[in-house]
Tab-separated table of C-alpha atoms in Angstrom:
chain	number	residue	atom	x	y	z
M	382	MET	CA	229.755	140.644	163.179
M	383	ASN	CA	233.255	139.035	161.951
M	384	ILE	CA	233.323	135.980	164.605
M	385	ASP	CA	237.286	134.439	164.514
M	386	SER	CA	237.248	130.795	163.257
M	387	VAL	CA	238.620	129.769	166.585
M	388	LYS	CA	236.365	131.564	168.246
M	389	LEU	CA	232.972	129.743	166.114
M	390	LYS	CA	235.322	126.521	166.450
M	391	SER	CA	234.078	127.276	170.337
M	392	LEU	CA	231.021	127.767	169.666
M	393	GLU	CA	230.461	124.686	167.173
M	394	LYS	CA	232.923	122.587	170.110
M	395	LEU	CA	230.068	123.655	172.417
M	396	ALA	CA	227.237	123.480	170.673
M	397	GLU	CA	228.370	119.682	169.435
M	398	GLN	CA	228.981	118.784	173.669
M	399	ILE	CA	224.959	119.831	174.778
M	400	ARG	CA	224.158	117.754	171.913
M	401	LYS	CA	225.905	114.736	173.536
M	402	ASP	CA	224.923	115.673	176.524
M	403	SER	CA	221.386	115.721	175.472
M	404	ILE	CA	221.423	112.079	173.952
M	405	TRP	CA	223.486	110.370	177.553
M	406	MET	CA	221.367	112.036	179.739
M	407	SER	CA	217.607	111.332	178.112
M	408	THR	CA	219.393	107.363	177.782
M	409	ARG	CA	220.884	107.106	181.001
M	410	ALA	CA	217.422	108.473	182.429
M	411	GLY	CA	215.050	106.851	180.364
M	412	THR	CA	213.464	109.562	179.702
M	413	GLY	CA	213.126	114.176	178.525
M	414	HIS	CA	212.652	115.509	175.231
M	415	LEU	CA	215.337	114.702	173.233
M	416	GLY	CA	214.727	116.614	169.454
M	417	PRO	CA	213.185	119.472	170.551
M	418	ALA	CA	216.345	119.437	173.317
M	419	LEU	CA	218.540	118.869	169.997
M	420	SER	CA	217.148	121.575	168.056
M	421	ILE	CA	217.648	124.418	169.385
M	422	SER	CA	221.405	123.080	170.789
M	423	ASP	CA	223.490	125.527	168.590
M	424	ILE	CA	221.323	129.174	169.544
M	425	ILE	CA	221.997	127.886	173.246
M	426	ALA	CA	225.905	127.814	172.675
M	427	VAL	CA	225.789	130.718	170.952
M	428	LEU	CA	223.713	132.901	173.943
M	429	TYR	CA	226.102	130.579	176.930
M	430	GLY	CA	228.978	131.245	174.606
M	431	GLU	CA	228.939	134.539	173.888
M	432	ILE	CA	226.218	136.853	173.840
M	433	MET	CA	224.689	136.581	177.287
M	434	LYS	CA	226.143	137.976	180.257
M	435	TYR	CA	226.620	136.227	182.863
M	436	ASN	CA	228.011	134.954	185.941
M	437	PRO	CA	227.736	131.743	187.458
M	438	LYS	CA	229.160	131.873	190.593
M	439	ASN	CA	226.670	135.088	191.270
M	440	PRO	CA	223.473	133.570	189.929
M	441	SER	CA	221.056	136.394	191.067
M	442	TRP	CA	223.963	139.487	189.658
M	443	PRO	CA	221.117	142.002	189.254
M	444	ASP	CA	222.597	143.735	186.115
M	445	ARG	CA	223.467	139.871	183.871
M	446	ASP	CA	221.163	139.325	180.560
M	447	ARG	CA	217.950	137.123	181.533
M	448	PHE	CA	216.752	133.091	179.576
M	449	ILE	CA	213.890	132.272	179.677
M	450	LEU	CA	213.541	128.681	177.721
M	451	SER	CA	209.111	128.685	177.331
M	452	LYS	CA	209.772	125.653	175.802
M	453	GLY	CA	211.062	123.460	178.937
M	454	HIS	CA	210.956	120.202	177.729
M	455	GLY	CA	213.688	121.483	175.948
M	456	CYS	CA	215.611	121.740	179.106
M	457	LEU	CA	218.368	119.123	178.181
M	458	ALA	CA	219.126	121.670	176.498
M	459	LEU	CA	219.818	124.444	179.212
M	460	TYR	CA	221.498	121.733	181.786
M	461	SER	CA	224.101	120.886	180.003
M	462	ALA	CA	225.219	124.608	178.937
M	463	LEU	CA	224.665	125.626	182.948
M	464	ALA	CA	227.177	122.975	183.731
M	465	GLN	CA	229.669	123.718	181.233
M	466	CYS	CA	229.547	127.549	181.556
M	467	GLY	CA	229.855	127.301	186.429
M	468	TYR	CA	226.498	127.151	187.215
M	469	PHE	CA	226.583	123.556	189.060
M	470	ASP	CA	228.838	120.573	188.561
M	471	ARG	CA	228.325	118.643	185.836
M	472	ALA	CA	228.714	115.426	188.054
M	473	LEU	CA	224.742	116.875	188.728
M	474	LEU	CA	223.554	115.581	184.284
M	475	LYS	CA	223.282	112.549	186.069
M	476	GLU	CA	220.456	113.468	187.683
M	477	PHE	CA	218.749	114.225	184.870
M	478	CYS	CA	214.832	112.766	185.985
M	479	ASN	CA	216.664	110.385	188.655
M	480	ARG	CA	214.314	110.595	191.578
M	481	LEU	CA	210.854	113.401	192.424
M	482	ASP	CA	213.095	115.726	193.384
M	483	THR	CA	215.424	116.042	191.851
M	484	MET	CA	217.324	119.983	190.932
M	485	LEU	CA	217.133	118.202	186.392
M	486	PRO	CA	213.102	117.532	186.560
M	487	GLY	CA	211.702	117.096	182.935
M	488	HIS	CA	210.828	120.764	182.917
M	489	PRO	CA	213.476	123.824	184.348
M	490	GLU	CA	212.819	125.246	187.841
M	491	ARG	CA	213.670	127.742	189.625
M	492	LYS	CA	215.895	125.403	192.423
M	493	LEU	CA	218.324	125.086	189.927
M	494	PRO	CA	221.172	127.386	189.747
M	495	GLY	CA	220.853	129.963	185.488
M	496	VAL	CA	217.061	128.894	185.140
M	497	GLU	CA	215.115	131.681	186.108
M	498	ALA	CA	210.953	131.113	185.662
M	499	ASN	CA	209.773	127.110	186.161
M	500	THR	CA	208.077	126.727	182.395
M	501	GLY	CA	207.146	123.991	180.601
M	502	SER	CA	205.802	124.090	177.151
M	503	LEU	CA	203.161	126.857	178.110
M	504	GLY	CA	202.815	130.157	175.610
M	505	HIS	CA	204.150	131.740	179.735
M	506	GLY	CA	207.764	132.794	178.165
M	507	ILE	CA	207.218	135.523	176.436
M	508	ALA	CA	205.229	137.122	178.617
M	509	ILE	CA	207.669	136.298	181.926
M	510	GLY	CA	210.277	137.488	179.976
M	511	MET	CA	208.174	140.844	179.092
M	512	GLY	CA	207.835	141.418	183.350
M	513	MET	CA	211.383	140.966	182.686
M	514	ALA	CA	212.347	143.137	180.871
M	515	MET	CA	209.920	146.555	180.903
M	516	ALA	CA	211.552	145.953	185.572
M	517	GLY	CA	214.580	146.539	183.123
M	518	LYS	CA	213.728	149.343	181.562
M	519	LEU	CA	212.011	151.399	184.555
M	520	ALA	CA	215.397	150.783	186.066
M	521	ASN	CA	217.531	152.101	183.747
M	522	LYS	CA	218.978	148.760	182.952
M	523	ASP	CA	220.764	147.922	179.999
M	524	TYR	CA	220.016	143.879	180.196
M	525	ARG	CA	218.409	141.864	177.858
M	526	VAL	CA	216.185	139.799	178.180
M	527	PHE	CA	216.287	136.531	175.711
M	528	VAL	CA	213.867	134.081	175.491
M	529	ILE	CA	213.873	130.306	173.933
M	530	THR	CA	209.788	129.492	172.279
M	531	GLY	CA	208.697	127.028	170.214
M	532	ASP	CA	206.946	126.929	167.200
M	533	GLY	CA	203.646	124.605	168.536
M	534	GLU	CA	203.933	126.654	171.275
M	535	LEU	CA	202.316	130.437	169.595
M	536	GLN	CA	199.486	128.647	168.833
M	537	GLU	CA	199.080	129.813	172.432
M	538	GLY	CA	197.218	133.144	172.656
M	539	SER	CA	199.098	133.966	175.732
M	540	ASN	CA	202.027	134.283	173.696
M	541	TRP	CA	200.319	137.148	170.832
M	542	GLU	CA	199.053	139.571	174.434
M	543	ALA	CA	202.129	139.269	175.462
M	544	ALA	CA	203.827	140.620	172.145
M	545	MET	CA	201.612	143.301	171.587
M	546	ALA	CA	201.842	145.036	175.286
M	547	ALA	CA	206.253	143.967	174.700
M	548	ALA	CA	205.855	145.973	170.695
M	549	HIS	CA	203.657	149.121	172.233
M	550	HIS	CA	206.033	149.465	175.082
M	551	LYS	CA	208.795	150.024	173.180
M	552	LEU	CA	210.585	146.698	175.366
M	553	ASP	CA	214.092	146.892	172.440
M	554	ASN	CA	214.821	144.683	175.819
M	555	LEU	CA	213.521	141.897	175.088
M	556	VAL	CA	214.048	139.066	172.992
M	557	VAL	CA	211.941	136.468	171.140
M	558	ILE	CA	213.737	134.175	169.167
M	559	VAL	CA	211.327	130.992	167.584
M	560	ASP	CA	212.059	126.959	167.555
M	561	ARG	CA	210.887	127.118	164.265
M	562	ASN	CA	211.586	123.564	163.955
M	563	LYS	CA	207.416	123.106	162.129
M	564	LEU	CA	206.763	119.548	164.396
M	565	GLN	CA	204.780	120.035	167.998
M	566	LEU	CA	203.481	116.733	169.948
M	567	GLY	CA	201.284	115.419	168.074
M	568	ASP	CA	202.277	116.401	164.697
M	569	PHE	CA	203.358	119.075	162.375
M	570	THR	CA	202.681	122.139	163.266
M	571	GLU	CA	201.134	123.015	160.080
M	572	ASN	CA	199.330	120.365	159.867
M	573	ILE	CA	197.747	121.337	163.997
M	574	SER	CA	196.749	125.107	163.499
M	575	GLN	CA	198.291	127.302	160.807
M	576	LEU	CA	201.536	128.846	161.741
M	577	GLU	CA	202.113	130.599	158.647
M	578	PRO	CA	202.963	133.079	157.663
M	579	LEU	CA	204.308	133.320	161.290
M	580	ALA	CA	207.430	136.461	160.518
M	581	LYS	CA	204.465	139.075	158.315
M	582	LYS	CA	201.983	138.207	161.647
M	583	TRP	CA	205.385	139.268	164.338
M	584	ASP	CA	206.157	142.552	161.756
M	585	SER	CA	201.419	143.289	162.287
M	586	PHE	CA	202.506	142.943	166.064
M	587	GLY	CA	204.527	145.514	165.902
M	588	TRP	CA	208.335	143.165	166.300
M	589	ALA	CA	211.806	143.681	164.837
M	590	VAL	CA	212.170	140.340	162.699
M	591	LYS	CA	214.306	137.958	160.761
M	592	VAL	CA	214.896	134.195	159.936
M	593	ILE	CA	217.940	132.465	160.322
M	594	ASP	CA	219.270	129.119	159.853
M	595	GLY	CA	219.197	128.007	163.484
M	596	HIS	CA	221.809	125.539	162.472
M	597	ASN	CA	223.771	127.994	160.890
M	598	ILE	CA	226.650	128.805	164.127
M	599	LYS	CA	227.328	132.460	162.125
M	600	GLU	CA	224.097	133.425	161.214
M	601	ILE	CA	222.558	133.034	164.707
M	602	THR	CA	225.843	135.100	166.341
M	603	ASP	CA	225.922	137.278	163.814
M	604	VAL	CA	222.248	138.564	163.807
M	605	LEU	CA	222.028	138.141	168.074
M	606	SER	CA	224.748	140.806	168.603
M	607	SER	CA	223.013	142.931	166.050
M	608	ILE	CA	219.996	143.489	169.272
M	609	PRO	CA	218.201	145.273	169.125
M	610	LEU	CA	216.977	144.862	165.018
M	611	THR	CA	215.812	148.040	165.601
M	612	ARG	CA	216.059	150.773	167.975
M	613	GLY	CA	212.421	151.532	170.201
M	614	LYS	CA	211.068	147.785	169.062
M	615	PRO	CA	211.234	144.234	170.452
M	616	SER	CA	213.466	142.090	168.093
M	617	ALA	CA	211.588	137.977	166.867
M	618	ILE	CA	214.561	135.932	165.739
M	619	ILE	CA	212.539	132.877	163.502
M	620	ALA	CA	215.697	130.223	163.483
M	621	SER	CA	214.114	128.197	161.143
M	622	THR	CA	215.362	123.969	161.882
M	623	ILE	CA	215.558	120.640	162.731
M	624	LYS	CA	213.559	118.095	165.235
M	625	SER	CA	216.444	115.718	167.165
M	626	LYS	CA	218.938	117.853	165.041
M	627	GLY	CA	222.239	115.407	165.138
M	628	LEU	CA	220.509	112.297	165.016
M	629	LYS	CA	220.319	110.875	161.575
M	630	PHE	CA	217.821	108.332	161.971
M	631	ALA	CA	214.960	110.600	164.529
M	632	GLU	CA	215.571	114.187	162.023
M	633	ASN	CA	212.130	115.394	161.203
M	634	LYS	CA	210.090	112.663	163.291
M	635	VAL	CA	206.946	113.273	164.885
M	636	GLU	CA	207.466	110.775	167.438
M	637	TRP	CA	210.737	112.071	168.587
M	638	HIS	CA	208.783	114.730	170.420
M	639	TYR	CA	208.812	112.913	173.220
M	640	LYS	CA	211.225	109.526	172.831
M	641	VAL	CA	214.553	108.066	174.062
M	642	LEU	CA	217.565	105.876	172.577
M	643	THR	CA	217.300	102.574	173.721
M	644	GLU	CA	220.723	101.356	175.762
M	645	GLN	CA	221.377	99.576	172.103
M	646	GLN	CA	220.534	102.180	169.899
M	647	TYR	CA	223.161	104.159	171.998
M	648	LYS	CA	225.510	101.569	171.989
M	649	GLU	CA	225.748	101.211	168.433
M	650	ILE	CA	226.023	105.088	167.960
M	651	LYS	CA	228.644	105.485	170.607
M	652	ASP	CA	231.826	104.659	168.875
M	653	GLU	CA	230.569	107.647	165.843
M	654	LEU	CA	229.049	110.197	168.048
M	655	SER	CA	232.173	109.954	170.390
M	656	LEU	CA	229.165	109.208	173.600
M	657	GLU	CA	230.395	108.979	176.997
M	658	GLU	CA	229.843	105.338	178.575
M	659	LEU	CA	226.203	105.153	180.245
M	660	ALA	CA	227.957	104.337	183.527
M	661	TYR	CA	225.017	103.673	185.325
M	662	GLU	CA	225.072	104.507	189.609
């Protein structure tokens, strides 16, 4: 796909705003998984800004593409995208984790318009997506199902059961995007449970596989615009990313899996990144 410069700039701006919102929400709340949200911001921007078909005024539209954030702890990025795309007023973002019954908890829940499934980082998203993709095939619908999974999450066996079933049923309307930032809660993934050779694993399970730069908007758009990668096969996109992308002092550091800025740190970078005032109410 030859994406024009105007559209490219628009997607870059969307990704930038997702990062700004994620930093603002998490600092304001004093909690949240900031690093996992920043690593997927570019991918989320392309999905919602260019690739997926959806109707914010009718979130249950039967012909919509489905999106599952299997790594639900990265929900800051999803909340920002949903707000920017019109699912709800952006003013709601200030309610992130601010009370027990918030519409924007630390992991997404279906009570929020645009959220398709309650997720954590439990290895469930691919199986949920597979079920949705199979339902689409049985109903002769042409919608696609996109799932973003963490790389550490792939250590859960349920993912590979779902991957095996999806290939068996030739679900070429299913796309799994692996956020390959190489870090998980306690360490680098390869120190906890080796994933490599990851592309070969997906290939051996019968999936079409592509490795991309998960921060290159054009490359992400080009690949996702050519789905399915192979007719009759589900697609696995391994996106090489950097945890906490956009915060130089936090990038590629394991402690930023579940860590947020202090108010002082926020003030120090506020002007550099053109961030909003924290504005507590």
